[in-house]
PDB file of C-alpha atoms in Angstrom:
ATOM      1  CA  UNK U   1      63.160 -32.125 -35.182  1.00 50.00           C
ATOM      2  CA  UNK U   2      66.474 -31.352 -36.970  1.00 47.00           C
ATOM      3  CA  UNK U   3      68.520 -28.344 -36.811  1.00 53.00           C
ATOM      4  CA  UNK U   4      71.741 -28.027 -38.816  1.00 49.00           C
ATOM      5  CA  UNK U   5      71.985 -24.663 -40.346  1.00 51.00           C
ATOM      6  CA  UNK U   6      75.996 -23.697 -40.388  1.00 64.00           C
ATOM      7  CA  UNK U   7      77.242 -26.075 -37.976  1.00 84.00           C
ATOM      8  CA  UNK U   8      79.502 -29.349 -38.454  1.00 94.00           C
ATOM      9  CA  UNK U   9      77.269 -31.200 -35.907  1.00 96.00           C
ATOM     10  CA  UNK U  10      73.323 -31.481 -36.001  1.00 96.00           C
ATOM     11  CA  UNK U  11      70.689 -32.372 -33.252  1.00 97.00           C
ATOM     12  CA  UNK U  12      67.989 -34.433 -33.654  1.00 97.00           C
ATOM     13  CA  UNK U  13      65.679 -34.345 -30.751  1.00 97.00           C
ATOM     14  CA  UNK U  14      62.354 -35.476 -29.914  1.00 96.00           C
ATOM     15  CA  UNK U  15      59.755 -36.174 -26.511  1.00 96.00           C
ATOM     16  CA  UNK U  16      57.929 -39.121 -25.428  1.00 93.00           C
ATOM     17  CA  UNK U  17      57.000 -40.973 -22.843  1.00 92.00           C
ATOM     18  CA  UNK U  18      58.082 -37.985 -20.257  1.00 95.00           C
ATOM     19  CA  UNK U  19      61.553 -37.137 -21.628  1.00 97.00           C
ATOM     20  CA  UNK U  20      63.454 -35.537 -24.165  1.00 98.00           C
ATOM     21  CA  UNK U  21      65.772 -37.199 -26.293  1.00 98.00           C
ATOM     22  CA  UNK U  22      68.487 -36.044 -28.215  1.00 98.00           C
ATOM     23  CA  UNK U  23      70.994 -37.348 -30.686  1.00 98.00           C
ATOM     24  CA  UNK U  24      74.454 -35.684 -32.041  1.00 98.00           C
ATOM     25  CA  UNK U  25      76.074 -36.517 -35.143  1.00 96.00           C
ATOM     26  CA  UNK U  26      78.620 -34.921 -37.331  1.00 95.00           C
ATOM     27  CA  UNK U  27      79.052 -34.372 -40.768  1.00 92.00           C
ATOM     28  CA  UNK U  28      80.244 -38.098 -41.129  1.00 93.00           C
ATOM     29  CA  UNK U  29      77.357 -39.162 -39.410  1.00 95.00           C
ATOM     30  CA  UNK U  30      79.697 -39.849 -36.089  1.00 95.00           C
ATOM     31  CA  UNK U  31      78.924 -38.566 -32.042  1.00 96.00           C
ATOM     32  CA  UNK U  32      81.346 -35.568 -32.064  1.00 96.00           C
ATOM     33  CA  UNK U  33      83.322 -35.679 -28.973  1.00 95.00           C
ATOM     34  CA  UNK U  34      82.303 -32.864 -26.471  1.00 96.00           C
ATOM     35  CA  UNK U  35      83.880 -30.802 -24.069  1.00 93.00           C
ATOM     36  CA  UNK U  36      83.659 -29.856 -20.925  1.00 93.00           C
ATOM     37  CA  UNK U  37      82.441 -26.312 -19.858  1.00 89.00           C
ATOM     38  CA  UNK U  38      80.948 -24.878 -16.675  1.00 85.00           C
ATOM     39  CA  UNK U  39      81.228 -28.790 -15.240  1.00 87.00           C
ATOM     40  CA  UNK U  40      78.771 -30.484 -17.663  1.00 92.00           C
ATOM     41  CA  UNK U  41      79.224 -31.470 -21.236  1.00 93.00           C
ATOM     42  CA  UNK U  42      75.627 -30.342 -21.927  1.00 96.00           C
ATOM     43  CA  UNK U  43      73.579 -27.554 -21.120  1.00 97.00           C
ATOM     44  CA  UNK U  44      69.905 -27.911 -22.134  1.00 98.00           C
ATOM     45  CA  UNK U  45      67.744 -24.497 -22.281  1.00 98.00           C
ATOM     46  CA  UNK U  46      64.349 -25.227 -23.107  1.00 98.00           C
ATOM     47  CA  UNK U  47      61.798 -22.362 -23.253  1.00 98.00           C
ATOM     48  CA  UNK U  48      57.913 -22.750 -24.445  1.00 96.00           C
ATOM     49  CA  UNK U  49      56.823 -20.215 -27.960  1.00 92.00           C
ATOM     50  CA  UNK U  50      55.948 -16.847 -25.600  1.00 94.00           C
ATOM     51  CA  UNK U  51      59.115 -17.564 -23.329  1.00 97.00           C
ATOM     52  CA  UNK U  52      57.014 -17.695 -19.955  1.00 96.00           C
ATOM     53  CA  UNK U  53      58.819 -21.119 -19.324  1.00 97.00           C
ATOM     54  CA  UNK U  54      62.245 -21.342 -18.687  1.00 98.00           C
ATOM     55  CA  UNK U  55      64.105 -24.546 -17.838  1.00 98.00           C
ATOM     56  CA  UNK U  56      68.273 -24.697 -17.902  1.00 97.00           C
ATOM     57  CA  UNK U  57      68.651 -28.981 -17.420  1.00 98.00           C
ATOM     58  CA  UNK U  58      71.520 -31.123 -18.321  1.00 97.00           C
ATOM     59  CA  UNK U  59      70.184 -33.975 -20.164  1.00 97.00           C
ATOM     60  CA  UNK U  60      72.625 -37.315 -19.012  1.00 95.00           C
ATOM     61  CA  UNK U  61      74.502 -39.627 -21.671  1.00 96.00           C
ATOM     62  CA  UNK U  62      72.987 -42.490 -22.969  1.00 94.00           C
ATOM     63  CA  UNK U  63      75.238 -43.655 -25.498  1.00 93.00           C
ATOM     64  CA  UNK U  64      77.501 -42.380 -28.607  1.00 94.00           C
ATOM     65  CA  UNK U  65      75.866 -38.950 -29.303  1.00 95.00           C
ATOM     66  CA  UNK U  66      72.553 -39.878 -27.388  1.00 97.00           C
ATOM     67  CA  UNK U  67      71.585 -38.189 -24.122  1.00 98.00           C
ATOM     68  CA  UNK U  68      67.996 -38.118 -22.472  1.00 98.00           C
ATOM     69  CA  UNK U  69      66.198 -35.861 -19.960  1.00 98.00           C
ATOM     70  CA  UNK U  70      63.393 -36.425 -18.161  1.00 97.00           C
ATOM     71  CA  UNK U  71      60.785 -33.497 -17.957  1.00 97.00           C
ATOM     72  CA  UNK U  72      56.927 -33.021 -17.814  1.00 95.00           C
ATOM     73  CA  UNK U  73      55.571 -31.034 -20.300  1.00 96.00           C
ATOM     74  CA  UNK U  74      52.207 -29.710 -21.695  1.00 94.00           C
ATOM     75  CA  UNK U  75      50.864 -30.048 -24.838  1.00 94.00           C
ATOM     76  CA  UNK U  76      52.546 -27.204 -26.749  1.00 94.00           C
ATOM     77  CA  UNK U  77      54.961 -25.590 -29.097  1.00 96.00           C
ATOM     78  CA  UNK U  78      58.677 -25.250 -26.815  1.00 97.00           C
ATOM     79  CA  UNK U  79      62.282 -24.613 -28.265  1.00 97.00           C
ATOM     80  CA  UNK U  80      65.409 -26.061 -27.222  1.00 98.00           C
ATOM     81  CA  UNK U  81      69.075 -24.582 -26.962  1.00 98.00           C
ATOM     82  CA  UNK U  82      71.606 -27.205 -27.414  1.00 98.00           C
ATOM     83  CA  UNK U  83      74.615 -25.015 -25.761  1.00 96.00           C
ATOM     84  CA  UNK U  84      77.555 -27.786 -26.386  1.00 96.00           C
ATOM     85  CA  UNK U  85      81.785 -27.566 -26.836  1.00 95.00           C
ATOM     86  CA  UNK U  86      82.363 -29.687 -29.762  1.00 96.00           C
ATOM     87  CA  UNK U  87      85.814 -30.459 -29.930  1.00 96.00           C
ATOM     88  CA  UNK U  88      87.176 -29.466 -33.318  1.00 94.00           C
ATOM     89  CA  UNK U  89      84.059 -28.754 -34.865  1.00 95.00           C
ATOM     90  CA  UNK U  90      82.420 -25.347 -36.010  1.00 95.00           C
ATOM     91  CA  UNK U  91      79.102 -25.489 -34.063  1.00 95.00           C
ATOM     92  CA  UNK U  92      76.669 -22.499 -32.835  1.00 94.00           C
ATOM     93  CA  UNK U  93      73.211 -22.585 -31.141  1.00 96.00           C
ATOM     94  CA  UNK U  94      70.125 -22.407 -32.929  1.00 95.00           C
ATOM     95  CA  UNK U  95      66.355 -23.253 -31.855  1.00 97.00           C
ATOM     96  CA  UNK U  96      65.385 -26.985 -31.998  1.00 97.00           C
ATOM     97  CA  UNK U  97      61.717 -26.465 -32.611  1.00 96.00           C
ATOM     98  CA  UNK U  98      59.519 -29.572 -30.454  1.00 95.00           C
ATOM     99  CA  UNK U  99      55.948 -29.959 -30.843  1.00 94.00           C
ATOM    100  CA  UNK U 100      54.040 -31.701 -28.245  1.00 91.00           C
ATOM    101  CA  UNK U 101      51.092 -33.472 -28.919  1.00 82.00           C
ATOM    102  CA  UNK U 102      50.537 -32.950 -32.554  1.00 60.00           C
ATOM    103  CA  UNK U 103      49.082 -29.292 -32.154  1.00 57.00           C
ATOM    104  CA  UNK U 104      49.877 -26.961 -34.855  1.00 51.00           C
ATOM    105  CA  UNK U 105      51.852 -24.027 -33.637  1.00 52.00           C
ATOM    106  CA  UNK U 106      50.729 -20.713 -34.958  1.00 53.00           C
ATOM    107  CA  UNK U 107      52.340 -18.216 -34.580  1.00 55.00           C
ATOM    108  CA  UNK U 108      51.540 -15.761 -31.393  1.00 56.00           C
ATOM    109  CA  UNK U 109      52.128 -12.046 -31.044  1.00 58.00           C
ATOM    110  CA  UNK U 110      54.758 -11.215 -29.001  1.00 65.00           C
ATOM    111  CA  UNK U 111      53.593 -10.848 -25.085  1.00 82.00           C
ATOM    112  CA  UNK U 112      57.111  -9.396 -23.702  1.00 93.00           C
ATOM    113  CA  UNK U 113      56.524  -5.614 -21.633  1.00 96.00           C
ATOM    114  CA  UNK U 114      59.755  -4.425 -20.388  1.00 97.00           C
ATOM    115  CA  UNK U 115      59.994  -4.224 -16.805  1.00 97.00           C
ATOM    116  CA  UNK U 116      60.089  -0.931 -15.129  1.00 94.00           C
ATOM    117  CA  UNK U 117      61.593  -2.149 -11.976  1.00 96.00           C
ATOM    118  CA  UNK U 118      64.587  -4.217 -12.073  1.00 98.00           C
ATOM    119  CA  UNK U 119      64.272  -5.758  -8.824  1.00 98.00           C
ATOM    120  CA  UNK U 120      62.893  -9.229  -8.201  1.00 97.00           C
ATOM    121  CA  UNK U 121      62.291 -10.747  -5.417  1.00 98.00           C
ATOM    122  CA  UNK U 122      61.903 -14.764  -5.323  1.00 96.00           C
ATOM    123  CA  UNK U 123      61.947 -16.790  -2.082  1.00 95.00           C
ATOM    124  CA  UNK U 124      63.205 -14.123   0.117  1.00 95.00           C
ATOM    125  CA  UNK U 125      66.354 -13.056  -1.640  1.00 97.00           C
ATOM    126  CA  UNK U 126      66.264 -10.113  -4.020  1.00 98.00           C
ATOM    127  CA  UNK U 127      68.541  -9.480  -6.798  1.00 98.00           C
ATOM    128  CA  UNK U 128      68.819  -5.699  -8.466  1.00 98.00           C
ATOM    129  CA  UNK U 129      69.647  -5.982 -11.707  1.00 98.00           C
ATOM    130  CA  UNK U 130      71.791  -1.799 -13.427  1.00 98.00           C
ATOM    131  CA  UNK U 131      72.031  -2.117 -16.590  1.00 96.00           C
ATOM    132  CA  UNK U 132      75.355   0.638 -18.184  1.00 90.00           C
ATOM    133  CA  UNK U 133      74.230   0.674 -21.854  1.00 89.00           C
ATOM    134  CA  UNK U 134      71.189  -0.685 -23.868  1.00 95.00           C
ATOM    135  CA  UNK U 135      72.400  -0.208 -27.520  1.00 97.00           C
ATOM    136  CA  UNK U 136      73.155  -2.274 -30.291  1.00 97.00           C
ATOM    137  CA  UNK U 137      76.211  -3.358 -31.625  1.00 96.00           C
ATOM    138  CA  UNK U 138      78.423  -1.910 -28.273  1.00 96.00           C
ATOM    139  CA  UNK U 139      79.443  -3.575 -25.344  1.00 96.00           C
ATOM    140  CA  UNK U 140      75.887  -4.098 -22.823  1.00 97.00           C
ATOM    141  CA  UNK U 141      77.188  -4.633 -18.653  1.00 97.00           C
ATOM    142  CA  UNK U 142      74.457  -6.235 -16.486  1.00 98.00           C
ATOM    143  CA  UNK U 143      75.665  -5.740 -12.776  1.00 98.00           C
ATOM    144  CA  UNK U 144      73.514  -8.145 -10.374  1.00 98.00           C
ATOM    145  CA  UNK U 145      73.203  -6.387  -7.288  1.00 97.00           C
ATOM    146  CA  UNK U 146      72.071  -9.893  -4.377  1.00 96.00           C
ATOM    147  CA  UNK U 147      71.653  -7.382  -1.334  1.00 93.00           C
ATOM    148  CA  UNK U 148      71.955  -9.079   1.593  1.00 88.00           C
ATOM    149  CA  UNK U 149      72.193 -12.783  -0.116  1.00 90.00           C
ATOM    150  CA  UNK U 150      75.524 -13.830  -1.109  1.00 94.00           C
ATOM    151  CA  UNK U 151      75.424 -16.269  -3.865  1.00 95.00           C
ATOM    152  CA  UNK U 152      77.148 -19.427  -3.737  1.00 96.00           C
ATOM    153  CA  UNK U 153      79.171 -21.258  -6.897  1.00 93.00           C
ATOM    154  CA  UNK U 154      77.115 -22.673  -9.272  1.00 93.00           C
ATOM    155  CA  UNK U 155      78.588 -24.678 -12.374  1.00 90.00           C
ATOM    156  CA  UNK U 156      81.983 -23.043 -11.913  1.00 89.00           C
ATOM    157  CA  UNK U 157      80.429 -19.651 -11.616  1.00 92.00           C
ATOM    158  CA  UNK U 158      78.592 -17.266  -9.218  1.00 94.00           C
ATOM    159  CA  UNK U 159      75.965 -17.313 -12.122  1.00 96.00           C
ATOM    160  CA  UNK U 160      74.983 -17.905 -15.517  1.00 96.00           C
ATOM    161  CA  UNK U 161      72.487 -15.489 -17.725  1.00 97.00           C
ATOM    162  CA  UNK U 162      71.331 -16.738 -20.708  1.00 98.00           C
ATOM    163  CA  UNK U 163      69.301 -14.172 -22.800  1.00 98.00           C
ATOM    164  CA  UNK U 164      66.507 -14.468 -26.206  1.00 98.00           C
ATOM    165  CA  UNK U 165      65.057 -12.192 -28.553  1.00 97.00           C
ATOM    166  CA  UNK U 166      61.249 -11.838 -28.661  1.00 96.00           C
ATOM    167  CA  UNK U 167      61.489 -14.291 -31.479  1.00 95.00           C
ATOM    168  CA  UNK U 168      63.322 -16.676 -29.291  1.00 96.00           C
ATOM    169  CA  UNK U 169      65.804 -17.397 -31.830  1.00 95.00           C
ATOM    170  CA  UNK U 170      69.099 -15.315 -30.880  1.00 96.00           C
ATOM    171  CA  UNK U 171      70.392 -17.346 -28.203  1.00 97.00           C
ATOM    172  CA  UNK U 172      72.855 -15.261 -25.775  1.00 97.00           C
ATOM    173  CA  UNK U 173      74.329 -17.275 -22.365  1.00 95.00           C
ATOM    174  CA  UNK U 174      77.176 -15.298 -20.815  1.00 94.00           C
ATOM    175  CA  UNK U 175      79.083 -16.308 -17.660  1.00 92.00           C
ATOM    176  CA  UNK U 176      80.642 -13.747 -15.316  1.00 92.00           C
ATOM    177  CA  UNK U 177      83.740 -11.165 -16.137  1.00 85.00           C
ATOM    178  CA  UNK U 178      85.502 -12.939 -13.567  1.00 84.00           C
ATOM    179  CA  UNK U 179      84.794 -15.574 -10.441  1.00 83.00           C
ATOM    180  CA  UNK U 180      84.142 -13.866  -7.850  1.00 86.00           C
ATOM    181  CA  UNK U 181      81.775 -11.020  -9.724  1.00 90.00           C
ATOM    182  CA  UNK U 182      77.859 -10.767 -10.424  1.00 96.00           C
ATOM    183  CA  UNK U 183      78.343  -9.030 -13.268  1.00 97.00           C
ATOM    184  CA  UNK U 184      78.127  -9.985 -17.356  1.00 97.00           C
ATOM    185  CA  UNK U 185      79.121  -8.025 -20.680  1.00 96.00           C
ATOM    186  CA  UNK U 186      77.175  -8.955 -23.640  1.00 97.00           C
ATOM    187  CA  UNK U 187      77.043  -7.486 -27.418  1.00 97.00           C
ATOM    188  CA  UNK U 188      73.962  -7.288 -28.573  1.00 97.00           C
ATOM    189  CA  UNK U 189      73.624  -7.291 -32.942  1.00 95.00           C
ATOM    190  CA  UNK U 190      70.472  -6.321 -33.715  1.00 96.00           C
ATOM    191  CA  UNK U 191      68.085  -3.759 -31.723  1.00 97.00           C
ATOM    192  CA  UNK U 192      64.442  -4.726 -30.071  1.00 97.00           C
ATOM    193  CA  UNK U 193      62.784  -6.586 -27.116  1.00 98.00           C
ATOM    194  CA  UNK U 194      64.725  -9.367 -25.050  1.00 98.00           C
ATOM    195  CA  UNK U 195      64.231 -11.853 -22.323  1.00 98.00           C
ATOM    196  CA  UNK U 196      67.003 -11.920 -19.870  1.00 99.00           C
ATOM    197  CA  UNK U 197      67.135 -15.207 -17.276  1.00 99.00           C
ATOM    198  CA  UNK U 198      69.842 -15.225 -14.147  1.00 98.00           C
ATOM    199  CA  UNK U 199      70.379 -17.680 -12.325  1.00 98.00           C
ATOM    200  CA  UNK U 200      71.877 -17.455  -9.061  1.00 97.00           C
ATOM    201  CA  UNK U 201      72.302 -20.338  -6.086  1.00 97.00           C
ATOM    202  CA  UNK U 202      71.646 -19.950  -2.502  1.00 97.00           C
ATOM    203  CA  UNK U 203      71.735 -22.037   0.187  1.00 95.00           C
ATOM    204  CA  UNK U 204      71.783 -24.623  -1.873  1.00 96.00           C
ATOM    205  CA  UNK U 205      68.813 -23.958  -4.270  1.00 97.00           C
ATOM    206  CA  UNK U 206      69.236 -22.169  -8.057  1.00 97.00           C
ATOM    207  CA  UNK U 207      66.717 -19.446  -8.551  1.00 98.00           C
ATOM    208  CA  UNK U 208      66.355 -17.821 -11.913  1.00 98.00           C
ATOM    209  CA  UNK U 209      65.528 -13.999 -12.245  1.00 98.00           C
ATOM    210  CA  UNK U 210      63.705 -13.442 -15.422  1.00 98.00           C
ATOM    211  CA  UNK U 211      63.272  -9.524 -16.799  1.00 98.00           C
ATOM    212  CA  UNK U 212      62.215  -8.051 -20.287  1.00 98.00           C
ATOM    213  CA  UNK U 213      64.609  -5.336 -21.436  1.00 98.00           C
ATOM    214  CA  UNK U 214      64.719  -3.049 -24.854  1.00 98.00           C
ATOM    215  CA  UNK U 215      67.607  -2.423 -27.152  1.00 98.00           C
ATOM    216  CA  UNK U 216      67.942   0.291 -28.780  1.00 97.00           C
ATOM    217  CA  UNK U 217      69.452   1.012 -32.446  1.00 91.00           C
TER     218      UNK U 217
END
């Protein structure tokens, strides 16, 4: 499907046969030129319609505005982030809706709970996640506390948190204050659940640290 709304560029992207593809064009029907940021042209986020799946790929360039990326999926209603650098072109990242399999996607109440412990454990390294401020409209610090783990660079960065409404159509992805911190400053504009992802490297293997937070007014 086609997404467009406010930007110079639209994506077109659909899956079969195992992988996604994706096509950019511009308002004069050209492949905008991208840049580079955090070492890839493209970052793909693709998240199923109750945001239990999480997946942060980089889909690889098969021609003029055309990339591709292989991935399994189940039948099922997912959205994709196209997070992209046009160069010299407005551009800002809205839900490509896919449909797999034909199956009508209706729409499902929201199954997010906000975590009352903010420490997650996954393959033996645990990450603490302080949060200074959960309001609306002012600046929101997450401070990732990796204990005894130290994480190692990961696309330019010691890690990358990329955050969705309940809707799973404000997209958020934030990078570090600075290189050699854990910790992220976000606005949030409107009050209510969210999904927060981190992703942090170690030893050579990204792990991704989901939690559910609330925002308040």
């Amino acid at each position: 499907m086609k997404n467009l709304t406010g930007n110079e560029v639209s994506v077109e992207a659909k899956y079969e046969f195992g992988k996604i593809s994706i096509e950019l064009k511009d308002q004069h029907q050209q492949a905008p030129e991208l840049e580079v940021s955090h070492e890839k042209e493209f970052h793909l986020i693709l998240v199923n319609e109750d945001l239990t799946e999480y997946r942060h790929l980089h889909p690889f360039k098969k021609g003029e505005g055309r990339f591709e990326q292989p991935v399994q999926l189940e039948a099922g209603a997912y959205k994709l982030f196209v997070d992209i650098q046009p160069k010299g072109l407005a551009y800002q990242v809205k839900p490509v809706h896919l449909q797999i399999d034909h199956q009508s996607s209706s729409s499902i109440e929201s199954s997010l709970k906000v975590d009352e412990r903010l420490t997650k454990t996954i393959e033996g390294h645990t990450v603490e996640l302080s949060i200074d401020s959960l309001k609306a409209h002012v600046p929101t610090v997450f401070s990732y506390d990796t204990k005894e783990s130290n994480p190692e660079p990961y696309l330019g960065a010691l890690g990358h948190v990329v955050i969705l409404d309940e809707a799973g159509e404000q997209f958020i992805h934030v990078h570090p204050s600075s290189h050699d911190t854990t910790e992220f400053e976000t606005v949030f504009h409107k009050p209510g659940l969210y999904k927060v992802w981190a992703e942090f490297q170690f030893h050579g293997t990204v792990h991704t640290y989901p939690f559910v937070i609330r925002v308040s007014d």
